[in-house]
Coordinates of N, CA, C and O and ligand atoms in Angstrom, one line a residue:
M1 N -21.5 -11.9 -13.9 CA -20.7 -11.5 -13.4 C -20.8 -12.2 -11.8 O -21.4 -11.8 -10.6
E2 N -20.0 -13.8 -11.1 CA -20.7 -14.0 -9.6 C -19.9 -12.7 -8.5 O -18.8 -12.4 -8.6
K3 N -20.3 -12.3 -7.4 CA -19.4 -11.2 -6.2 C -19.6 -11.9 -5.1 O -20.7 -11.8 -5.0
A4 N -18.6 -12.0 -4.3 CA -19.0 -12.2 -3.1 C -18.2 -10.9 -2.2 O -17.1 -10.4 -2.5
K5 N -18.8 -10.4 -1.2 CA -18.3 -9.2 -0.5 C -17.2 -9.9 0.5 O -18.3 -10.9 1.3
I6 N -15.8 -9.8 0.7 CA -15.2 -10.4 1.6 C -14.6 -9.7 2.5 O -14.4 -10.0 3.8
M7 N -15.1 -8.2 3.0 CA -15.0 -7.0 3.4 C -15.7 -5.8 3.6 O -16.0 -5.2 2.5
D8 N -16.2 -5.7 4.6 CA -17.3 -4.6 4.9 C -17.1 -3.6 5.4 O -15.1 -3.5 5.6
E9 N -17.5 -2.1 5.3 CA -17.2 -1.2 6.1 C -16.0 -1.5 7.6 O -14.9 -1.1 7.8
K10 N -16.9 -2.6 8.3 CA -16.2 -2.6 9.7 C -15.1 -3.5 9.7 O -14.4 -3.5 10.1
A11 N -15.5 -4.4 8.9 CA -13.6 -5.0 8.7 C -13.1 -4.7 7.9 O -11.8 -4.5 8.4
I12 N -12.9 -3.7 7.4 CA -11.4 -3.1 7.0 C -11.2 -1.7 7.5 O -10.2 -1.7 8.0
Q13 N -12.3 -1.1 8.8 CA -11.7 -0.1 9.6 C -11.0 -1.3 10.4 O -10.5 -0.8 11.7
R14 N -11.4 -2.3 11.0 CA -10.6 -3.9 12.4 C -9.3 -3.3 11.7 O -8.6 -3.7 12.4
A15 N -9.4 -4.0 10.1 CA -8.1 -4.3 9.6 C -6.8 -3.2 9.6 O -5.5 -3.3 10.1
V16 N -7.4 -1.8 9.5 CA -6.7 -0.6 10.0 C -6.7 -0.4 11.2 O -5.3 -0.1 11.5
T17 N -7.1 -0.7 11.9 CA -7.4 -0.6 13.4 C -5.8 -1.5 13.8 O -4.5 -1.2 14.4
R18 N -5.9 -2.8 13.1 CA -4.6 -3.6 13.8 C -3.7 -3.6 13.4 O -2.6 -3.5 13.5
I19 N -3.8 -3.3 12.1 CA -2.2 -2.9 11.2 C -1.5 -1.5 11.7 O -0.4 -1.8 11.9
S20 N -2.3 -1.0 12.3 CA -1.6 0.3 13.1 C -1.2 0.0 14.0 O -0.3 0.6 14.4
H21 N -1.7 -0.6 15.4 CA -1.5 -1.2 16.6 C -0.2 -1.5 15.9 O 1.1 -1.6 16.6
E22 N -0.4 -2.8 14.9 CA 1.2 -3.6 14.6 C 2.4 -2.5 14.1 O 3.4 -3.1 14.3
I23 N 2.1 -1.6 13.1 CA 2.7 -1.0 12.7 C 3.7 -0.2 13.9 O 4.8 -0.2 14.0
I24 N 2.9 0.7 14.7 CA 3.2 0.9 16.6 C 4.2 0.1 16.8 O 5.2 -0.1 17.6
E25 N 3.6 -1.4 17.2 CA 4.7 -2.3 18.1 C 5.4 -3.3 17.4 O 7.0 -2.8 18.5
K26 N 5.8 -2.4 15.9 CA 6.6 -3.6 15.6 C 7.4 -2.8 15.6 O 8.7 -3.0 15.3
N27 N 7.2 -1.2 15.7 CA 8.5 -0.1 15.4 C 8.9 0.1 16.8 O 9.5 1.5 17.1
K28 N 8.3 0.0 17.9 CA 8.5 0.1 19.5 C 8.2 2.1 19.1 O 9.0 2.1 20.0
G29 N 7.3 2.1 18.6 CA 6.6 3.6 18.3 C 6.7 4.2 17.3 O 6.8 3.1 16.1
I30 N 7.0 5.3 17.0 CA 6.4 5.7 15.7 C 7.4 6.6 15.2 O 7.2 7.9 14.3
D31 N 8.4 7.0 16.3 CA 9.4 7.9 15.8 C 10.4 7.9 14.1 O 10.6 6.4 14.4
D32 N 10.4 8.3 13.6 CA 10.9 8.7 12.3 C 9.9 7.6 10.9 O 10.7 7.3 10.6
I33 N 8.9 7.7 11.3 CA 8.1 6.9 10.8 C 7.5 7.9 9.9 O 6.6 8.7 10.1
C34 N 7.4 7.5 7.8 CA 6.4 7.9 7.4 C 5.3 7.0 6.6 O 6.3 5.6 6.4
I35 N 4.8 7.1 6.3 CA 3.4 6.8 5.1 C 3.5 7.0 4.1 O 3.5 7.9 3.9
V36 N 3.6 6.1 3.5 CA 3.2 6.2 1.8 C 2.6 5.8 1.2 O 2.6 4.2 1.0
G37 N 1.5 5.8 0.3 CA 0.5 5.3 0.0 C 1.3 5.5 -1.8 O 1.4 6.5 -2.2
I38 N 0.8 4.2 -2.3 CA 0.9 3.6 -4.1 C 0.0 4.2 -4.7 O -1.2 3.5 -4.4
K39 N -0.3 5.0 -5.4 CA -1.3 5.7 -6.3 C -2.1 4.5 -7.1 O -0.9 4.0 -7.5
S40 N -3.2 4.5 -7.2 CA -4.0 4.7 -6.7 C -4.9 4.6 -5.6 O -4.6 5.1 -5.1
K41 N -5.2 3.3 -5.3 CA -5.7 2.9 -4.2 C -5.3 2.8 -2.3 O -5.7 2.4 -1.8
G42 N -4.0 2.8 -2.8 CA -3.2 2.8 -2.0 C -3.2 4.1 -1.1 O -2.6 4.0 0.2
I43 N -3.8 5.4 -1.9 CA -3.6 6.4 -0.6 C -4.5 6.6 0.0 O -4.1 6.7 1.3
P44 N -5.9 6.5 -0.6 CA -6.8 6.2 0.9 C -6.7 5.1 1.7 O -6.6 5.6 3.6
L45 N -6.1 4.4 1.7 CA -5.6 3.4 2.9 C -4.6 4.1 3.4 O -4.6 4.1 4.5
A46 N -3.4 4.6 2.9 CA -2.4 5.5 3.1 C -3.1 6.2 4.3 O -2.6 6.1 6.0
K47 N -4.2 6.7 4.2 CA -4.7 8.3 4.7 C -5.1 7.5 5.6 O -4.7 7.9 7.0
M48 N -5.8 6.4 5.7 CA -6.7 5.9 6.8 C -5.3 5.2 8.0 O -5.7 5.8 9.2
I49 N -4.5 5.1 7.2 CA -3.7 4.4 8.6 C -3.0 5.8 9.4 O -2.6 5.0 10.4
A50 N -2.6 6.3 8.3 CA -1.9 7.7 8.9 C -2.3 8.3 10.2 O -2.3 8.8 11.7
E51 N -3.6 8.4 9.8 CA -5.3 8.9 11.0 C -4.9 8.2 11.8 O -5.2 9.0 12.8
K52 N -5.1 6.9 11.8 CA -5.4 6.2 13.1 C -3.8 6.4 13.9 O -4.6 6.3 15.1
I53 N -3.5 6.1 12.9 CA -2.0 5.6 14.4 C -1.6 7.4 14.9 O -1.5 7.3 15.9
G54 N -1.8 8.3 14.5 CA -2.0 9.7 14.9 C -3.5 9.4 15.9 O -2.5 10.3 16.9
Q55 N -4.0 8.9 15.9 CA -5.0 9.0 17.1 C -4.4 8.0 18.4 O -4.7 8.2 19.3
I56 N -4.2 7.5 17.9 CA -4.0 6.2 18.9 C -2.5 6.4 19.8 O -2.5 7.2 20.7
E57 N -1.8 7.3 18.8 CA -0.2 8.0 19.7 C -0.8 9.3 19.9 O 0.4 10.2 20.4
D58 N -1.3 10.3 19.3 CA -2.0 11.8 19.6 C -0.5 12.8 19.0 O 0.0 12.7 19.7
V59 N -0.2 11.7 17.4 CA 0.9 12.4 16.8 C -0.1 13.1 15.3 O -0.7 12.7 14.8
D60 N 0.6 14.0 14.7 CA 0.6 14.3 13.2 C 1.5 13.4 12.4 O 2.5 14.1 12.6
L61 N 1.3 12.1 11.6 CA 2.1 11.9 10.8 C 2.4 12.1 9.6 O 1.2 11.8 8.7
P62 N 4.0 11.9 9.0 CA 4.2 12.7 7.9 C 3.1 11.3 6.8 O 3.4 10.4 7.0
C63 N 2.4 11.4 5.7 CA 2.1 10.9 4.9 C 2.1 11.1 3.1 O 1.7 12.2 3.4
G64 N 2.8 10.6 2.6 CA 3.2 10.7 1.4 C 2.5 10.1 0.0 O 1.6 8.8 0.9
F65 N 2.4 10.5 -0.6 CA 2.0 9.1 -1.7 C 2.7 9.7 -3.2 O 3.7 10.6 -3.7
I66 N 3.2 8.4 -4.0 CA 4.2 8.2 -5.2 C 2.9 7.2 -6.3 O 2.1 6.7 -6.2
D67 N 3.5 8.1 -7.6 CA 3.0 7.0 -8.5 C 3.8 6.7 -9.5 O 5.2 7.0 -9.8
I68 N 3.9 5.1 -9.5 CA 5.4 4.7 -9.5 C 5.3 3.9 -11.1 O 5.4 3.0 -11.9
T69 N 3.9 4.5 -11.8 CA 3.7 3.9 -13.5 C 5.1 3.5 -13.9 O 5.1 2.7 -14.3
A70 N 5.9 4.8 -13.8 CA 6.8 5.0 -14.5 C 8.2 4.1 -14.4 O 9.1 3.8 -15.3
Y71 N 8.2 3.9 -13.6 CA 8.8 2.6 -12.7 C 8.8 1.0 -12.9 O 9.6 0.4 -12.5
R72 N 7.6 0.8 -13.3 CA 7.4 -0.6 -13.5 C 8.0 -1.6 -14.3 O 8.2 -0.6 -15.7
D73 N 8.4 -2.3 -14.8 CA 9.5 -2.7 -15.9 C 8.6 -3.6 -17.1 O 9.1 -4.2 -17.9
D74 N 7.2 -3.2 -16.3 CA 6.4 -3.7 -18.2 C 6.0 -2.6 -18.7 O 5.1 -2.1 -19.6
V75 N 7.0 -1.3 -18.6 CA 6.5 0.2 -19.0 C 7.7 0.3 -19.8 O 9.0 0.9 -19.4
T76 N 7.5 0.9 -21.0 CA 8.9 0.7 -21.8 C 9.7 1.8 -21.5 O 10.8 2.0 -21.9
R77 N 8.9 3.1 -21.2 CA 9.6 4.6 -21.1 C 10.8 4.5 -20.4 O 10.5 4.2 -18.7
D78 N 12.1 5.4 -20.9 CA 13.1 5.7 -19.5 C 12.4 6.3 -18.7 O 12.2 7.4 -18.5
R79 N 12.4 5.8 -17.4 CA 11.8 6.6 -16.1 C 12.8 8.1 -15.9 O 12.2 8.8 -15.3
H80 N 13.9 8.5 -16.5 CA 14.7 9.7 -16.3 C 14.1 10.6 -17.2 O 13.8 11.4 -17.2
D81 N 13.1 10.1 -18.3 CA 12.5 10.7 -18.8 C 10.8 11.3 -18.5 O 10.3 12.6 -18.9
I82 N 10.6 10.7 -17.4 CA 9.4 11.4 -16.6 C 9.2 12.1 -15.9 O 10.4 12.2 -14.5
K83 N 8.3 13.1 -15.5 CA 8.6 14.0 -14.2 C 8.3 13.3 -13.3 O 7.2 13.2 -13.1
D84 N 8.9 14.0 -11.9 CA 8.4 13.9 -11.0 C 7.3 14.8 -10.8 O 7.8 16.1 -9.9
E85 N 6.0 13.8 -9.8 CA 5.2 14.4 -9.6 C 5.5 15.3 -8.7 O 4.5 15.9 -8.0
G86 N 6.4 15.1 -8.2 CA 7.1 16.4 -6.7 C 6.5 15.0 -5.5 O 5.4 15.6 -4.6
F87 N 7.3 14.3 -5.5 CA 7.3 13.6 -4.1 C 8.0 14.1 -2.8 O 9.6 14.7 -3.1
D88 N 7.3 14.8 -1.8 CA 8.0 15.9 -1.3 C 8.0 15.2 0.2 O 8.9 16.2 1.3
L89 N 8.0 14.1 0.5 CA 8.8 13.2 1.6 C 10.1 13.7 1.7 O 11.0 12.7 1.4
D90 N 10.7 13.9 2.8 CA 12.0 13.4 3.4 C 12.6 12.0 4.0 O 11.8 11.5 4.9
V91 N 12.7 11.1 3.2 CA 12.7 10.0 4.0 C 14.2 9.2 4.6 O 14.0 8.8 4.5
H92 N 14.9 10.4 3.8 CA 16.4 10.0 4.6 C 16.2 9.4 6.3 O 15.9 10.1 7.1
D93 N 17.0 8.7 6.3 CA 17.2 7.7 7.5 C 15.9 7.7 8.1 O 15.7 7.3 9.3
K94 N 15.0 7.6 7.6 CA 13.4 7.7 8.4 C 13.2 6.3 7.9 O 13.4 5.3 7.0
T95 N 12.0 5.7 9.0 CA 11.5 4.3 8.2 C 9.9 4.7 7.4 O 9.2 5.0 7.9
V96 N 10.2 4.0 6.0 CA 9.2 3.9 5.5 C 8.3 2.8 5.0 O 8.1 2.0 5.2
V97 N 6.9 3.2 5.1 CA 6.0 1.9 5.2 C 5.1 2.4 4.1 O 4.2 3.3 4.3
L98 N 5.5 1.5 3.0 CA 4.7 1.7 2.1 C 3.1 1.1 2.3 O 3.0 0.0 2.5
V99 N 2.2 1.3 1.5 CA 1.1 0.9 1.7 C 0.4 0.9 0.4 O 0.1 2.0 -0.6
D100 N -0.3 0.0 0.1 CA -1.0 -0.6 -1.1 C -2.0 -1.1 -1.1 O -2.5 -1.9 -0.1
D101 N -3.4 -1.3 -1.7 CA -4.3 -2.0 -1.8 C -4.3 -3.4 -1.9 O -4.6 -4.3 -1.4
V102 N -3.7 -3.7 -3.0 CA -3.4 -5.4 -3.7 C -2.3 -5.5 -3.7 O -1.7 -5.1 -4.2
L103 N -1.7 -6.7 -3.2 CA -0.6 -7.4 -3.3 C -0.8 -8.7 -4.4 O -1.1 -8.9 -4.2
F104 N -0.2 -8.5 -5.4 CA 0.0 -9.5 -6.4 C 1.3 -10.5 -6.7 O 1.8 -11.1 -6.1
T105 N 1.3 -9.9 -8.0 CA 2.8 -10.3 -8.3 C 4.0 -9.9 -7.6 O 5.0 -10.5 -7.5
G106 N 4.4 -8.4 -7.3 CA 5.4 -7.7 -6.4 C 6.1 -7.1 -7.5 O 6.5 -6.0 -6.5
R107 N 5.2 -6.9 -8.4 CA 6.2 -5.9 -9.6 C 6.1 -4.4 -9.3 O 6.6 -3.7 -9.1
T108 N 4.3 -4.1 -8.8 CA 4.6 -2.3 -8.2 C 5.3 -2.8 -7.1 O 6.1 -1.0 -7.4
I109 N 5.2 -3.3 -6.4 CA 6.5 -2.8 -4.8 C 7.8 -2.6 -5.5 O 8.1 -1.7 -4.9
R110 N 8.3 -3.5 -5.7 CA 9.9 -3.6 -6.5 C 10.0 -2.6 -7.5 O 10.7 -1.5 -7.0
A111 N 9.0 -1.8 -8.3 CA 9.2 -0.1 -8.9 C 9.0 0.6 -7.6 O 9.9 1.6 -7.7
A112 N 8.0 0.7 -6.5 CA 8.2 1.6 -5.3 C 9.9 1.7 -4.8 O 9.8 2.7 -4.3
L113 N 9.9 0.4 -4.2 CA 11.3 0.1 -3.9 C 12.3 0.7 -4.3 O 13.1 2.4 -3.7
D114 N 12.2 0.7 -6.1 CA 13.2 1.4 -7.0 C 12.8 2.9 -6.8 O 13.9 4.5 -6.4
Y115 N 11.6 3.2 -6.8 CA 11.4 4.7 -6.7 C 12.0 5.8 -5.3 O 12.5 6.4 -5.4
I116 N 11.7 5.0 -4.0 CA 11.6 5.2 -3.1 C 13.3 6.0 -2.6 O 13.8 6.5 -2.2
I117 N 14.5 4.3 -2.9 CA 15.6 4.3 -3.0 C 16.2 5.9 -4.1 O 17.1 6.2 -3.8
D118 N 15.1 6.3 -5.1 CA 16.3 7.1 -5.7 C 15.7 8.7 -5.3 O 16.3 9.3 -5.6
N119 N 14.8 8.3 -4.5 CA 15.0 10.0 -3.4 C 15.4 10.2 -2.3 O 14.8 10.6 -1.7
G120 N 16.2 9.0 -1.9 CA 16.5 9.6 -0.4 C 17.0 7.7 0.2 O 16.8 6.8 -0.4
R121 N 17.6 7.6 1.5 CA 18.1 6.5 1.9 C 17.2 6.1 2.9 O 17.9 6.7 4.0
P122 N 16.1 5.7 3.2 CA 15.2 5.2 4.5 C 16.6 4.4 4.8 O 17.2 3.4 4.8
K123 N 16.0 4.3 6.4 CA 16.8 3.6 7.6 C 15.8 1.9 7.1 O 16.7 0.5 7.3
L124 N 14.5 1.8 6.8 CA 13.9 0.7 6.6 C 12.7 0.8 6.2 O 12.3 2.3 6.0
I125 N 12.5 -0.2 5.1 CA 11.2 -0.4 4.6 C 10.1 -1.1 4.5 O 11.0 -2.4 4.8
Q126 N 9.2 -1.0 5.4 CA 7.7 -2.1 5.4 C 7.1 -1.6 4.3 O 6.8 -0.9 4.0
L127 N 5.8 -2.6 4.7 CA 4.9 -2.7 3.4 C 3.8 -3.2 4.0 O 4.0 -4.1 5.1
A128 N 2.8 -2.3 4.0 CA 1.2 -3.0 4.0 C 0.6 -3.2 3.2 O 0.6 -2.0 2.1
V129 N -0.3 -4.2 3.1 CA -1.4 -4.2 2.2 C -3.1 -4.3 3.1 O -2.9 -4.8 3.8
L130 N -3.9 -3.8 2.1 CA -4.9 -4.5 2.6 C -5.7 -5.8 2.3 O -6.0 -7.0 3.2
I131 N -4.9 -6.6 0.8 CA -5.6 -7.6 0.6 C -4.0 -8.0 -0.6 O -3.2 -7.3 -1.3
D132 N -3.9 -9.8 0.5 CA -2.4 -10.0 -0.4 C -3.0 -11.3 -0.9 O -3.8 -12.2 -0.6
R133 N -3.3 -10.8 -2.5 CA -3.7 -12.2 -3.3 C -2.8 -13.4 -4.0 O -3.5 -14.3 -4.6
G134 N -1.7 -13.4 -3.3 CA -0.6 -14.2 -3.9 C -0.5 -14.4 -5.0 O -0.3 -13.2 -5.8
H135 N 0.1 -15.3 -6.0 CA 1.1 -15.2 -6.9 C 2.2 -14.3 -7.2 O 2.2 -13.8 -8.5
R136 N 3.1 -14.3 -6.2 CA 4.4 -13.5 -6.3 C 5.3 -14.1 -7.6 O 5.5 -15.5 -7.6
E137 N 6.0 -13.5 -8.6 CA 6.6 -13.4 -8.9 C 8.1 -12.6 -8.9 O 9.4 -12.8 -9.5
L138 N 8.1 -12.7 -7.6 CA 9.0 -11.8 -6.7 C 9.4 -12.3 -5.5 O 8.5 -12.4 -5.0
P139 N 10.5 -12.0 -5.1 CA 10.8 -12.5 -3.4 C 10.2 -11.4 -2.4 O 11.0 -10.6 -2.0
I140 N 9.0 -10.7 -2.5 CA 8.4 -9.4 -2.1 C 7.3 -9.8 -0.9 O 6.7 -11.1 -1.9
R141 N 7.7 -9.9 0.1 CA 6.0 -10.1 1.2 C 5.6 -9.0 2.3 O 7.1 -7.7 1.9
A142 N 4.8 -8.6 2.5 CA 3.7 -7.6 3.1 C 4.2 -7.9 4.6 O 4.0 -9.1 5.2
D143 N 4.8 -6.7 5.3 CA 5.0 -7.0 6.6 C 3.3 -7.0 7.4 O 3.3 -7.1 8.8
Y144 N 2.7 -6.1 6.9 CA 1.4 -6.1 7.8 C 0.2 -6.1 6.4 O 0.1 -5.9 4.9
V145 N -0.9 -6.7 6.9 CA -1.5 -7.9 5.7 C -3.0 -6.9 6.5 O -3.6 -8.3 7.6
G146 N -4.4 -6.8 6.0 CA -4.9 -7.0 5.7 C -5.8 -8.4 6.0 O -6.3 -9.2 7.5
K147 N -5.9 -8.8 4.7 CA -6.7 -9.8 4.6 C -5.4 -10.4 3.5 O -5.3 -10.3 2.6
N148 N -5.7 -12.0 4.0 CA -5.1 -13.3 3.0 C -5.8 -13.5 1.8 O -6.6 -14.6 2.7
V149 N -5.8 -13.4 0.6 CA -7.5 -14.2 -0.6 C -6.8 -14.9 -0.9 O -6.0 -14.2 -2.2
P150 N -6.6 -16.3 -0.8 CA -5.9 -17.0 -1.9 C -7.2 -16.6 -3.1 O -8.4 -17.2 -3.0
T151 N -6.3 -16.4 -4.3 CA -7.1 -16.2 -5.3 C -6.8 -16.7 -6.8 O -5.6 -17.4 -6.5
S152 N -7.2 -17.3 -8.0 CA -7.0 -17.9 -9.4 C -6.3 -16.5 -9.7 O -7.3 -15.3 -9.2
R153 N -5.8 -17.0 -10.8 CA -5.4 -15.6 -11.8 C -6.4 -14.6 -12.4 O -6.3 -14.1 -12.3
L154 N -7.2 -15.6 -12.3 CA -8.5 -15.1 -13.4 C -9.3 -14.1 -12.6 O -10.3 -13.1 -13.3
E155 N -9.6 -14.3 -11.2 CA -10.6 -14.1 -10.1 C -9.5 -12.5 -9.8 O -8.4 -12.0 -10.1
K156 N -10.4 -11.2 -9.5 CA -10.2 -10.0 -9.7 C -10.5 -9.6 -8.2 O -11.9 -10.0 -8.1
V157 N -10.0 -9.2 -7.4 CA -10.1 -8.5 -6.4 C -11.0 -6.6 -6.6 O -9.6 -6.0 -6.8
Q158 N -12.0 -7.0 -6.2 CA -12.0 -5.2 -6.6 C -12.0 -4.6 -4.8 O -13.4 -4.7 -3.9
V159 N -10.9 -3.3 -4.7 CA -11.4 -2.7 -3.4 C -11.9 -1.5 -3.7 O -11.9 -1.0 -4.7
N160 N -13.1 -1.2 -2.9 CA -13.3 0.0 -2.6 C -13.5 1.1 -2.1 O -13.6 0.8 -0.8
F161 N -13.4 2.3 -2.2 CA -13.1 3.3 -1.2 C -13.8 4.5 -0.9 O -14.1 4.9 -2.6
K162 N -14.6 5.1 -0.1 CA -15.1 6.4 -0.1 C -14.5 7.4 -1.0 O -15.5 8.0 -1.6
E163 N -13.1 7.4 -0.6 CA -12.9 8.7 -1.8 C -13.0 8.2 -3.3 O -13.6 9.4 -3.5
F164 N -13.3 7.4 -3.7 CA -13.8 7.2 -5.2 C -14.9 6.5 -5.6 O -15.3 6.2 -6.7
D165 N -15.1 5.6 -4.6 CA -16.4 4.9 -4.4 C -17.2 5.4 -4.0 O -17.5 6.1 -2.6
Q166 N -18.7 4.3 -3.7 CA -19.7 4.6 -2.5 C -19.5 4.2 -1.3 O -20.4 4.5 -0.5
E167 N -18.7 3.2 -1.3 CA -18.7 2.6 0.3 C -17.0 2.3 0.7 O -15.9 1.9 -0.4
N168 N -16.4 1.5 1.9 CA -15.4 1.1 2.0 C -15.8 -0.6 1.6 O -17.1 -1.1 3.0
S169 N -15.1 -1.5 1.3 CA -15.6 -3.0 1.0 C -14.9 -3.6 -0.5 O -13.8 -3.0 -1.0
V170 N -14.5 -4.5 -0.3 CA -14.0 -5.6 -1.0 C -14.2 -6.5 -1.5 O -15.1 -7.6 -0.5
I171 N -14.7 -6.5 -2.9 CA -15.5 -7.7 -3.5 C -14.8 -8.9 -4.1 O -13.7 -8.2 -4.7
I172 N -15.2 -10.0 -4.2 CA -14.0 -11.1 -5.1 C -15.2 -11.0 -6.4 O -16.1 -11.5 -6.3
C173 N -14.3 -10.7 -7.8 CA -15.4 -11.0 -9.4 C -14.9 -12.3 -9.8 O -13.6 -12.0 -9.9
E174 N -15.5 -13.3 -9.9 CA -14.8 -14.0 -10.6 C -15.8 -13.8 -12.5 O -16.6 -13.6 -12.4
Ligands
5GP1 P1 1.2 -6.2 -8.5 O1 2.1 -5.0 -9.2 O2 1.8 -6.7 -7.5 O3 1.1 -7.2 -9.6 O4 0.0 -5.8 -8.2 C1 -0.1 -4.9 -7.6 C2 -1.0 -3.9 -8.1 O5 -2.0 -4.2 -8.7 C3 -1.5 -3.1 -7.0 O6 -1.0 -2.0 -7.3 C4 -3.0 -3.1 -7.2 O7 -4.1 -2.3 -7.0 C5 -3.5 -3.5 -8.5 N1 -4.2 -4.8 -8.4 C6 -3.6 -6.2 -8.7 N2 -4.2 -7.4 -8.7 C7 -5.3 -6.8 -8.0 C8 -7.1 -6.9 -7.7 O8 -7.1 -8.0 -8.1 N3 -7.7 -6.3 -7.7 C9 -7.3 -5.1 -7.6 N4 -8.2 -4.4 -6.7 N5 -6.3 -4.3 -7.8 C10 -5.3 -5.2 -8.3
MG2 MG1 -3.3 -0.1 -7.5

């Protein structure tokens, strides 16, 4: 299997820093912003962004996590049978910045939007991803993108975060 590293630790840090500044700039500050990471690898990225915005603005930004497995349209269980794992952020009237590692067909984000809206009525929802690999099947786009990586459907983007893996890196495998 051929592998190419397309982002290393430094590149990921730079992308996180840029995205954090973009979030602050686009929202004209960070009032009412909460960061929500999508399980699993949206979580370390959400933490990195929340921490960076916290450093820049000298605040403690609310940061939550969701597991939307049950909300995907390719999961056949009735989502109302699924126990809520305890999403404890109050998103009512907030600007929610959803965070995931890779954006592909858009189905995960569609499910995440359903989940969030079932748990309150945010003022605004935005999306940040580390990698946009294309191949959308729904009219969904990211507001903040670490790197656009045109891929074939067969390619796989491996995203490593220190929390789970040995290093922070992004690798394309064919
Ligand atoms: P989608 O729902 O947009 O088709 O796929 C996005 C979700 O699947 C994300 O949560 C992401 O973690 C995962 N995913 C899809 N394609 C890839 C990929 O090439 N690499 C990685 N690491 N995750 C992917
Ligand atoms: Mg995922």
